[in-house]
Every structure is written in C-alpha cells, then in structure tokens.
C-alpha cells in the first residue's frame, strides 16, 4: 500500500489535504479498464465524442464555483485561476470546432496508374498525461482534450503539489457516461507517474528538465512516444528604437504573471546600452505599483510562491546574484507571510551570465536587466542558454524586430511578451532542452495522438499483381 501524501496550502503553509496514491496493481487495472472502454469510444465516431465533451463542459460550468475555489486553494491566486478555467473551457470548444477538418480521411491516386491510396488515422489506445503544479488545470487538460477528440482513452496524473482541482472535474465527469470510462485521474507522486508510463501507449509530460529526462528514458525503454514540455529561461531583447512604455509594460507582465511561475515567463532582459538606464528606471516605477495578494486574495496582483522548494530556489538565486555584485532596485527577497512564501516584483541590474538567475530557471517574479552594445551581442547573450522555449523582441517597427530571427526559441513574441501563453495558434517546437514535440497549442497537436494507416488499393483494370509485368532485373 502506497503511503498517503499530505498537500500544503501555499497561502498559509498548512498541510490541509491528503491524497492516496494507488498501488501499481490497482493502477494497472484502471489502465486495463480504460483500454477496454477506448474501443467503443473510438467507434462511436467523432460527432458523438464531440457531443460527450460538450456535455462535460456544461457539467463543469455547473460546478465552476467549486472548481475555482479548488484552484485558488491549490495555487493561492484568484485572477489566474479564473483565466485558467476560462482557457480550459475555450480549449474544449476550440478542439471540437477544429477536429472535423483535422481528422478527415483522404484519398488520391498514386504514381502507379492502377493503385489508389486511402489515408486514415488510428488513435493510440491509452494516453498518459503527467502534469506539473504551476497551472494545474490547464497543463492537465491541454493534451487531454485533443487526445479524447482523436479517440484515445486518457489517464491524467496531476502534480501531487496541486491536486485539489481534480475532485470538481470528477463530479462533472460522472454525469457523462460515454466519457467517464475513457477519462480518469490518478493522484500520486513520482512513483505513480513512473507506474503510469509502464501502462500507457503514449505519454505527455510537463515539468522540470530533470524529471523530463527520466520520463524520456522510461518511455524509450518501452518504445512509446514521449512528448515533453520542460523548463525555459526566456529572454527579452529591447532594441534602441523600442517604445519603452510598451516594452516595460509588456515585460513586467511577462515576468510576473502567475508570480513568474510559468515556463514561458520572461526571466532575463537585454537592453540596448543607449536606453538601458531609462528602461530599468521605468521598469522599477511600474514594478513597485504591484502588490502581494496578501492578506486577502484581492489585496494585490502577485500570488504566493506555490512550493517551498521553489521559494528556496528563488532565494538562492537572489543571494548568489548579490554575492557576485548584482544590484537590487526593488523587491529582492522571499518573505514568509501568514505561513506562505511570497516574493515582490524584483528588478536587478549589474548582472552577468556567471549568476544562476541568468542561466537557471528561477520561476519567480524576478527581472534581471543587462545592457548590450551590438545586436550580435544581444543575440549571443539570448542564445547563451541550454533552454529554448520562447523569447520576445521589442523594436520600433515589426520589420526591425523580425530581423532578429536568429534566436534559438520556438516562439518569438514581437513587441509583446509571452504571447504563446495566450494565443492558441501557430506551430512551434521547443529548442534545445526545453522539450520534445510540437507545441500543445498548435493545430497539429492532435496528430501526435494518431498513427497513420495507408490502404494501397489496386483497381480491376490490372488483374495481375502490379509486379507481374516486371522482371527481377528491372526491379533490381
């Protein structure tokens, strides 16, 4: 029997929730049930699957208040939780609308006159989704919805750090008979995630680089596909011609959204030397207007640091920077208030790439600002990272910004920041060690859950096998 896991409340530090991981045998049985149900789920057809997901959506709307409260307790913030729920509901509609076009079979002639090709796709029977804690609902469902639409069964293991949101989803799921047998949630830690990989046909993982490597190795042992969304250290480049009001406003939002706890948050800022002082002064002026959402949810815009481990990492990065000569202009420390860990928006200068906050994921509302003298230097600094999730470029004209196209990143926001977090369009791949596979936001995402099948059909005009009139000498 696996031991219960106590879950911490990020606002008050109390361990006020308990989850009980399933035994490996129980999880295996759950996966077997999902596999059996998947056959029917696939064969009821796309229209029926869309109808089931829309029914679930309406059931979720009926428990939306409970879902919001659960997410608030999981993460300690309100506005982002509401945005997360709305994005999740919009994703259901989006995939329901897109799927008839994306899942259409095709037929055509081949280069051989009497052979036709019919192309179809068959879903992987069982998909495992292992998600992380910073945006628990969104990251648990961003792959789940298109996989279900494609005809797969899905088992989701959310983070053991923020699992409370699952209960309202299950309540809604129980009202949808067609869906409840092919979608389930399993609670647990790393051991449960490892057991899940042993039982599925494809795995989608979001989380740290360290854990992602373990997931990739486990999937490789079983020769199953693994799609990984891992860490980032996203840069922003501000050229001399940039609108500073626009740049500082966008970079501030991109850095402190969800208290900086996002894979696509801006974590390092490179500014043209000629406007460097003016830029960081304006950034400080904006940063100090933001407040902590403490003691009440509506007391400010900046929520708590969700995990104690992350609070320690942020604090370590700040101490390392200060000891190596960095200058903090606002914020600058992790505070314990009411039992939770908090960090105010922090602007830092006199930084360089010997400091951990310029190279390692900080995952907090930290804005290190560094000057550059040439565009070549800016690109070099931005690319000087093992990560390549996304980036941002600010310039007076789109053409000037687009010319900075040598950045090692899958998505580049022009004259804005972290647009890939809110714009559900465009195909991208993570560069370097930020992940494997296409972006979970692109239209092509649904194809990862399908195996291509080709029917090569000989017509009746040639009664013999196609190779009959060819000698072995011709063939070889």
PDB file of C-alpha atoms in Angstrom, residues 83-293:
ATOM      1  CA  UNK A  83      -8.313  32.742 -16.514  1.00  0.00           C
ATOM      2  CA  UNK A  84      -7.157  29.121 -16.335  1.00  0.00           C
ATOM      3  CA  UNK A  85     -10.729  27.806 -16.141  1.00  0.00           C
ATOM      4  CA  UNK A  86     -11.913  30.024 -18.991  1.00  0.00           C
ATOM      5  CA  UNK A  87      -8.986  28.922 -21.168  1.00  0.00           C
ATOM      6  CA  UNK A  88      -9.749  25.273 -20.406  1.00  0.00           C
ATOM      7  CA  UNK A  89     -13.408  25.684 -21.397  1.00  0.00           C
ATOM      8  CA  UNK A  90     -12.391  27.570 -24.541  1.00  0.00           C
ATOM      9  CA  UNK A  91      -9.995  24.747 -25.438  1.00  0.00           C
ATOM     10  CA  UNK A  92     -12.870  22.263 -25.397  1.00  0.00           C
ATOM     11  CA  UNK A  93     -14.779  24.419 -27.891  1.00  0.00           C
ATOM     12  CA  UNK A  94     -11.677  25.007 -29.997  1.00  0.00           C
ATOM     13  CA  UNK A  95     -10.854  21.341 -30.470  1.00  0.00           C
ATOM     14  CA  UNK A  96     -14.491  20.454 -31.067  1.00  0.00           C
ATOM     15  CA  UNK A  97     -14.598  23.075 -33.827  1.00  0.00           C
ATOM     16  CA  UNK A  98     -11.256  22.131 -35.407  1.00  0.00           C
ATOM     17  CA  UNK A  99     -11.482  18.353 -35.291  1.00  0.00           C
ATOM     18  CA  UNK A 100     -13.872  17.682 -38.233  1.00  0.00           C
ATOM     19  CA  UNK A 101     -11.336  19.266 -40.577  1.00  0.00           C
ATOM     20  CA  UNK A 102      -8.211  17.897 -38.871  1.00  0.00           C
ATOM     21  CA  UNK A 103      -9.452  14.297 -38.632  1.00  0.00           C
ATOM     22  CA  UNK A 104     -10.798  13.989 -42.164  1.00  0.00           C
ATOM     23  CA  UNK A 105      -9.604  10.940 -44.106  1.00  0.00           C
ATOM     24  CA  UNK A 106      -8.219  11.435 -47.609  1.00  0.00           C
ATOM     25  CA  UNK A 107      -7.997   9.507 -50.882  1.00  0.00           C
ATOM     26  CA  UNK A 108      -5.884  10.051 -54.018  1.00  0.00           C
ATOM     27  CA  UNK A 109      -4.173   8.286 -56.888  1.00  0.00           C
ATOM     28  CA  UNK A 110      -0.546   7.224 -56.659  1.00  0.00           C
ATOM     29  CA  UNK A 111       2.294   7.380 -59.172  1.00  0.00           C
ATOM     30  CA  UNK A 112       1.332   3.860 -60.273  1.00  0.00           C
ATOM     31  CA  UNK A 113      -1.741   4.322 -62.542  1.00  0.00           C
ATOM     32  CA  UNK A 114      -3.784   1.409 -61.222  1.00  0.00           C
ATOM     33  CA  UNK A 115      -3.000   1.902 -57.486  1.00  0.00           C
ATOM     34  CA  UNK A 116      -5.069   4.303 -55.357  1.00  0.00           C
ATOM     35  CA  UNK A 117      -4.261   5.490 -51.836  1.00  0.00           C
ATOM     36  CA  UNK A 118      -6.714   5.929 -48.998  1.00  0.00           C
ATOM     37  CA  UNK A 119      -5.205   7.557 -45.927  1.00  0.00           C
ATOM     38  CA  UNK A 120      -6.700   7.233 -42.470  1.00  0.00           C
ATOM     39  CA  UNK A 121      -5.542   7.515 -38.860  1.00  0.00           C
ATOM     40  CA  UNK A 122      -5.948   5.287 -35.828  1.00  0.00           C
ATOM     41  CA  UNK A 123      -5.630   6.669 -32.287  1.00  0.00           C
ATOM     42  CA  UNK A 124      -3.221   5.353 -29.700  1.00  0.00           C
ATOM     43  CA  UNK A 125      -5.434   3.368 -27.311  1.00  0.00           C
ATOM     44  CA  UNK A 126      -4.261   4.843 -23.994  1.00  0.00           C
ATOM     45  CA  UNK A 127      -2.541   8.175 -23.375  1.00  0.00           C
ATOM     46  CA  UNK A 128      -0.907   9.083 -20.066  1.00  0.00           C
ATOM     47  CA  UNK A 129      -0.722  12.780 -19.120  1.00  0.00           C
ATOM     48  CA  UNK A 130       1.649  13.762 -16.307  1.00  0.00           C
ATOM     49  CA  UNK A 131       1.410  17.455 -15.462  1.00  0.00           C
ATOM     50  CA  UNK A 132       3.064  19.951 -13.176  1.00  0.00           C
ATOM     51  CA  UNK A 133       1.867  22.283 -10.432  1.00  0.00           C
ATOM     52  CA  UNK A 134       2.083  25.867 -11.671  1.00  0.00           C
ATOM     53  CA  UNK A 135      -1.030  25.868 -13.907  1.00  0.00           C
ATOM     54  CA  UNK A 136      -2.544  22.582 -12.731  1.00  0.00           C
ATOM     55  CA  UNK A 137      -5.871  22.558 -14.587  1.00  0.00           C
ATOM     56  CA  UNK A 138      -4.561  23.877 -17.893  1.00  0.00           C
ATOM     57  CA  UNK A 139      -1.494  21.655 -18.021  1.00  0.00           C
ATOM     58  CA  UNK A 140      -3.530  18.573 -17.069  1.00  0.00           C
ATOM     59  CA  UNK A 141      -6.019  19.131 -19.895  1.00  0.00           C
ATOM     60  CA  UNK A 142      -4.111  20.827 -22.724  1.00  0.00           C
ATOM     61  CA  UNK A 143      -3.199  17.403 -24.189  1.00  0.00           C
ATOM     62  CA  UNK A 144      -6.171  15.549 -22.712  1.00  0.00           C
ATOM     63  CA  UNK A 145      -8.873  17.279 -24.787  1.00  0.00           C
ATOM     64  CA  UNK A 146      -7.360  16.703 -28.269  1.00  0.00           C
ATOM     65  CA  UNK A 147      -6.412  13.129 -27.303  1.00  0.00           C
ATOM     66  CA  UNK A 148     -10.025  12.380 -26.367  1.00  0.00           C
ATOM     67  CA  UNK A 149     -11.289  14.033 -29.556  1.00  0.00           C
ATOM     68  CA  UNK A 150      -8.882  11.838 -31.542  1.00  0.00           C
ATOM     69  CA  UNK A 151     -10.430   8.739 -29.980  1.00  0.00           C
ATOM     70  CA  UNK A 152      -7.900   7.866 -27.267  1.00  0.00           C
ATOM     71  CA  UNK A 153      -8.585   6.975 -23.660  1.00  0.00           C
ATOM     72  CA  UNK A 154      -6.674   9.222 -21.246  1.00  0.00           C
ATOM     73  CA  UNK A 155      -5.428   8.857 -17.684  1.00  0.00           C
ATOM     74  CA  UNK A 156      -4.155  12.070 -16.074  1.00  0.00           C
ATOM     75  CA  UNK A 157      -1.742  12.262 -13.166  1.00  0.00           C
ATOM     76  CA  UNK A 158      -1.679  15.847 -11.920  1.00  0.00           C
ATOM     77  CA  UNK A 159       1.032  17.137  -9.618  1.00  0.00           C
ATOM     78  CA  UNK A 160       0.810  15.995  -6.031  1.00  0.00           C
ATOM     79  CA  UNK A 161       1.514  19.628  -5.094  1.00  0.00           C
ATOM     80  CA  UNK A 162      -1.756  20.987  -6.559  1.00  0.00           C
ATOM     81  CA  UNK A 163      -4.311  18.154  -6.908  1.00  0.00           C
ATOM     82  CA  UNK A 164      -7.460  19.634  -5.347  1.00  0.00           C
ATOM     83  CA  UNK A 165      -8.964  20.748  -8.672  1.00  0.00           C
ATOM     84  CA  UNK A 166      -9.478  17.114  -9.693  1.00  0.00           C
ATOM     85  CA  UNK A 167     -12.475  16.500  -7.399  1.00  0.00           C
ATOM     86  CA  UNK A 168     -14.837  19.005  -9.126  1.00  0.00           C
ATOM     87  CA  UNK A 169     -13.807  17.676 -12.545  1.00  0.00           C
ATOM     88  CA  UNK A 170     -14.657  14.122 -11.482  1.00  0.00           C
ATOM     89  CA  UNK A 171     -18.010  15.286 -10.108  1.00  0.00           C
ATOM     90  CA  UNK A 172     -18.830  16.732 -13.532  1.00  0.00           C
ATOM     91  CA  UNK A 173     -17.397  13.705 -15.330  1.00  0.00           C
ATOM     92  CA  UNK A 174     -19.737  11.290 -13.542  1.00  0.00           C
ATOM     93  CA  UNK A 175     -22.686  12.849 -15.397  1.00  0.00           C
ATOM     94  CA  UNK A 176     -21.282  11.895 -18.839  1.00  0.00           C
ATOM     95  CA  UNK A 177     -21.492   8.092 -19.286  1.00  0.00           C
ATOM     96  CA  UNK A 178     -19.729   7.996 -22.672  1.00  0.00           C
ATOM     97  CA  UNK A 179     -16.739   9.917 -21.309  1.00  0.00           C
ATOM     98  CA  UNK A 180     -16.272   8.719 -17.744  1.00  0.00           C
ATOM     99  CA  UNK A 181     -14.963   5.289 -18.783  1.00  0.00           C
ATOM    100  CA  UNK A 182     -12.213   6.703 -21.011  1.00  0.00           C
ATOM    101  CA  UNK A 183     -11.087   9.686 -18.916  1.00  0.00           C
ATOM    102  CA  UNK A 184      -9.830   9.281 -15.394  1.00  0.00           C
ATOM    103  CA  UNK A 185      -7.478  10.947 -12.947  1.00  0.00           C
ATOM    104  CA  UNK A 186      -4.965   9.278 -10.684  1.00  0.00           C
ATOM    105  CA  UNK A 187      -3.376  11.039  -7.714  1.00  0.00           C
ATOM    106  CA  UNK A 188       0.173  10.443  -6.575  1.00  0.00           C
ATOM    107  CA  UNK A 189       3.809  11.445  -6.803  1.00  0.00           C
ATOM    108  CA  UNK A 190       6.753  10.418  -8.931  1.00  0.00           C
ATOM    109  CA  UNK A 191       6.330   6.696  -8.289  1.00  0.00           C
ATOM    110  CA  UNK A 192       2.743   6.824  -9.545  1.00  0.00           C
ATOM    111  CA  UNK A 193       3.888   8.691 -12.646  1.00  0.00           C
ATOM    112  CA  UNK A 194       6.507   6.035 -13.331  1.00  0.00           C
ATOM    113  CA  UNK A 195       3.902   3.288 -12.931  1.00  0.00           C
ATOM    114  CA  UNK A 196       1.595   5.102 -15.332  1.00  0.00           C
ATOM    115  CA  UNK A 197       4.288   5.206 -18.033  1.00  0.00           C
ATOM    116  CA  UNK A 198       4.587   1.428 -17.693  1.00  0.00           C
ATOM    117  CA  UNK A 199       0.914   1.020 -18.654  1.00  0.00           C
ATOM    118  CA  UNK A 200       0.209   3.521 -21.453  1.00  0.00           C
ATOM    119  CA  UNK A 201       0.909   3.718 -25.193  1.00  0.00           C
ATOM    120  CA  UNK A 202       1.990   7.373 -25.294  1.00  0.00           C
ATOM    121  CA  UNK A 203       2.967   9.856 -22.595  1.00  0.00           C
ATOM    122  CA  UNK A 204       2.695  13.654 -22.419  1.00  0.00           C
ATOM    123  CA  UNK A 205       4.734  15.262 -19.649  1.00  0.00           C
ATOM    124  CA  UNK A 206       5.116  18.832 -18.408  1.00  0.00           C
ATOM    125  CA  UNK A 207       7.614  19.607 -15.693  1.00  0.00           C
ATOM    126  CA  UNK A 208      11.297  20.019 -14.937  1.00  0.00           C
ATOM    127  CA  UNK A 209      14.200  19.024 -17.155  1.00  0.00           C
ATOM    128  CA  UNK A 210      15.436  16.577 -14.533  1.00  0.00           C
ATOM    129  CA  UNK A 211      12.154  14.681 -14.339  1.00  0.00           C
ATOM    130  CA  UNK A 212      11.621  15.003 -18.084  1.00  0.00           C
ATOM    131  CA  UNK A 213      14.818  13.085 -18.733  1.00  0.00           C
ATOM    132  CA  UNK A 214      13.559  10.262 -16.506  1.00  0.00           C
ATOM    133  CA  UNK A 215      10.242  10.214 -18.371  1.00  0.00           C
ATOM    134  CA  UNK A 216      12.054  10.092 -21.728  1.00  0.00           C
ATOM    135  CA  UNK A 217      14.245   7.214 -20.574  1.00  0.00           C
ATOM    136  CA  UNK A 218      11.276   5.229 -19.252  1.00  0.00           C
ATOM    137  CA  UNK A 219       9.329   5.785 -22.480  1.00  0.00           C
ATOM    138  CA  UNK A 220      12.354   4.805 -24.568  1.00  0.00           C
ATOM    139  CA  UNK A 221      12.638   1.527 -22.669  1.00  0.00           C
ATOM    140  CA  UNK A 222       9.084   0.712 -23.762  1.00  0.00           C
ATOM    141  CA  UNK A 223       9.482   2.223 -27.253  1.00  0.00           C
ATOM    142  CA  UNK A 224       6.465   4.502 -26.794  1.00  0.00           C
ATOM    143  CA  UNK A 225       6.286   8.167 -27.858  1.00  0.00           C
ATOM    144  CA  UNK A 226       7.042  10.809 -25.222  1.00  0.00           C
ATOM    145  CA  UNK A 227       6.129  14.476 -25.674  1.00  0.00           C
ATOM    146  CA  UNK A 228       7.870  16.744 -23.174  1.00  0.00           C
ATOM    147  CA  UNK A 229       7.233  20.360 -22.162  1.00  0.00           C
ATOM    148  CA  UNK A 230      10.188  21.222 -19.950  1.00  0.00           C
ATOM    149  CA  UNK A 231      11.820  24.286 -18.468  1.00  0.00           C
ATOM    150  CA  UNK A 232      12.639  27.617 -20.000  1.00  0.00           C
ATOM    151  CA  UNK A 233      14.822  30.663 -19.426  1.00  0.00           C
ATOM    152  CA  UNK A 234      13.115  33.036 -21.823  1.00  0.00           C
ATOM    153  CA  UNK A 235      14.943  36.198 -22.902  1.00  0.00           C
ATOM    154  CA  UNK A 236      13.607  39.572 -23.983  1.00  0.00           C
ATOM    155  CA  UNK A 237      15.654  41.864 -26.257  1.00  0.00           C
ATOM    156  CA  UNK A 238      14.858  45.595 -26.263  1.00  0.00           C
ATOM    157  CA  UNK A 239      16.378  47.432 -29.217  1.00  0.00           C
ATOM    158  CA  UNK A 240      17.295  51.106 -29.161  1.00  0.00           C
ATOM    159  CA  UNK A 241      14.237  52.099 -31.219  1.00  0.00           C
ATOM    160  CA  UNK A 242      11.726  50.347 -28.927  1.00  0.00           C
ATOM    161  CA  UNK A 243       8.754  52.098 -27.371  1.00  0.00           C
ATOM    162  CA  UNK A 244       9.842  51.998 -23.718  1.00  0.00           C
ATOM    163  CA  UNK A 245       6.357  52.409 -22.302  1.00  0.00           C
ATOM    164  CA  UNK A 246       5.150  49.434 -24.306  1.00  0.00           C
ATOM    165  CA  UNK A 247       8.270  47.357 -23.606  1.00  0.00           C
ATOM    166  CA  UNK A 248       8.326  47.906 -19.847  1.00  0.00           C
ATOM    167  CA  UNK A 249       4.604  47.226 -19.509  1.00  0.00           C
ATOM    168  CA  UNK A 250       4.758  44.018 -21.554  1.00  0.00           C
ATOM    169  CA  UNK A 251       7.966  42.700 -19.987  1.00  0.00           C
ATOM    170  CA  UNK A 252       6.649  43.354 -16.489  1.00  0.00           C
ATOM    171  CA  UNK A 253       3.501  41.340 -17.261  1.00  0.00           C
ATOM    172  CA  UNK A 254       5.518  38.607 -18.947  1.00  0.00           C
ATOM    173  CA  UNK A 255       7.803  38.369 -15.913  1.00  0.00           C
ATOM    174  CA  UNK A 256       5.331  38.446 -13.024  1.00  0.00           C
ATOM    175  CA  UNK A 257       2.256  36.701 -14.470  1.00  0.00           C
ATOM    176  CA  UNK A 258       1.394  33.885 -12.038  1.00  0.00           C
ATOM    177  CA  UNK A 259       4.218  35.276  -9.841  1.00  0.00           C
ATOM    178  CA  UNK A 260       6.648  34.285 -12.595  1.00  0.00           C
ATOM    179  CA  UNK A 261       5.684  30.606 -12.264  1.00  0.00           C
ATOM    180  CA  UNK A 262       5.339  29.842 -15.963  1.00  0.00           C
ATOM    181  CA  UNK A 263       7.516  28.025 -18.496  1.00  0.00           C
ATOM    182  CA  UNK A 264       7.168  30.979 -20.874  1.00  0.00           C
ATOM    183  CA  UNK A 265       7.734  33.832 -18.416  1.00  0.00           C
ATOM    184  CA  UNK A 266      10.439  36.391 -19.211  1.00  0.00           C
ATOM    185  CA  UNK A 267      13.417  35.558 -16.984  1.00  0.00           C
ATOM    186  CA  UNK A 268      16.234  37.690 -18.425  1.00  0.00           C
ATOM    187  CA  UNK A 269      16.174  41.051 -20.188  1.00  0.00           C
ATOM    188  CA  UNK A 270      18.778  42.501 -22.576  1.00  0.00           C
ATOM    189  CA  UNK A 271      18.520  46.225 -23.339  1.00  0.00           C
ATOM    190  CA  UNK A 272      20.443  48.455 -25.749  1.00  0.00           C
ATOM    191  CA  UNK A 273      23.115  50.383 -23.829  1.00  0.00           C
ATOM    192  CA  UNK A 274      21.825  53.781 -25.014  1.00  0.00           C
ATOM    193  CA  UNK A 275      18.409  53.279 -23.365  1.00  0.00           C
ATOM    194  CA  UNK A 276      19.452  50.933 -20.552  1.00  0.00           C
ATOM    195  CA  UNK A 277      19.157  53.376 -17.629  1.00  0.00           C
ATOM    196  CA  UNK A 278      15.888  54.847 -18.842  1.00  0.00           C
ATOM    197  CA  UNK A 279      14.452  51.364 -19.376  1.00  0.00           C
ATOM    198  CA  UNK A 280      15.175  49.913 -15.969  1.00  0.00           C
ATOM    199  CA  UNK A 281      14.045  53.099 -14.207  1.00  0.00           C
ATOM    200  CA  UNK A 282      10.687  52.835 -15.969  1.00  0.00           C
ATOM    201  CA  UNK A 283      10.516  49.115 -15.179  1.00  0.00           C
ATOM    202  CA  UNK A 284      11.118  49.822 -11.486  1.00  0.00           C
ATOM    203  CA  UNK A 285       8.433  52.525 -11.482  1.00  0.00           C
ATOM    204  CA  UNK A 286       5.908  50.044 -12.836  1.00  0.00           C
ATOM    205  CA  UNK A 287       7.042  47.139 -10.670  1.00  0.00           C
ATOM    206  CA  UNK A 288       6.588  48.964  -7.369  1.00  0.00           C
ATOM    207  CA  UNK A 289       2.926  49.648  -8.167  1.00  0.00           C
ATOM    208  CA  UNK A 290       2.162  45.910  -7.933  1.00  0.00           C
ATOM    209  CA  UNK A 291       1.295  44.389  -4.583  1.00  0.00           C
ATOM    210  CA  UNK A 292       1.121  40.982  -2.986  1.00  0.00           C
ATOM    211  CA  UNK A 293      -2.270  39.271  -2.850  1.00  0.00           C
TER     212      UNK A 293
END
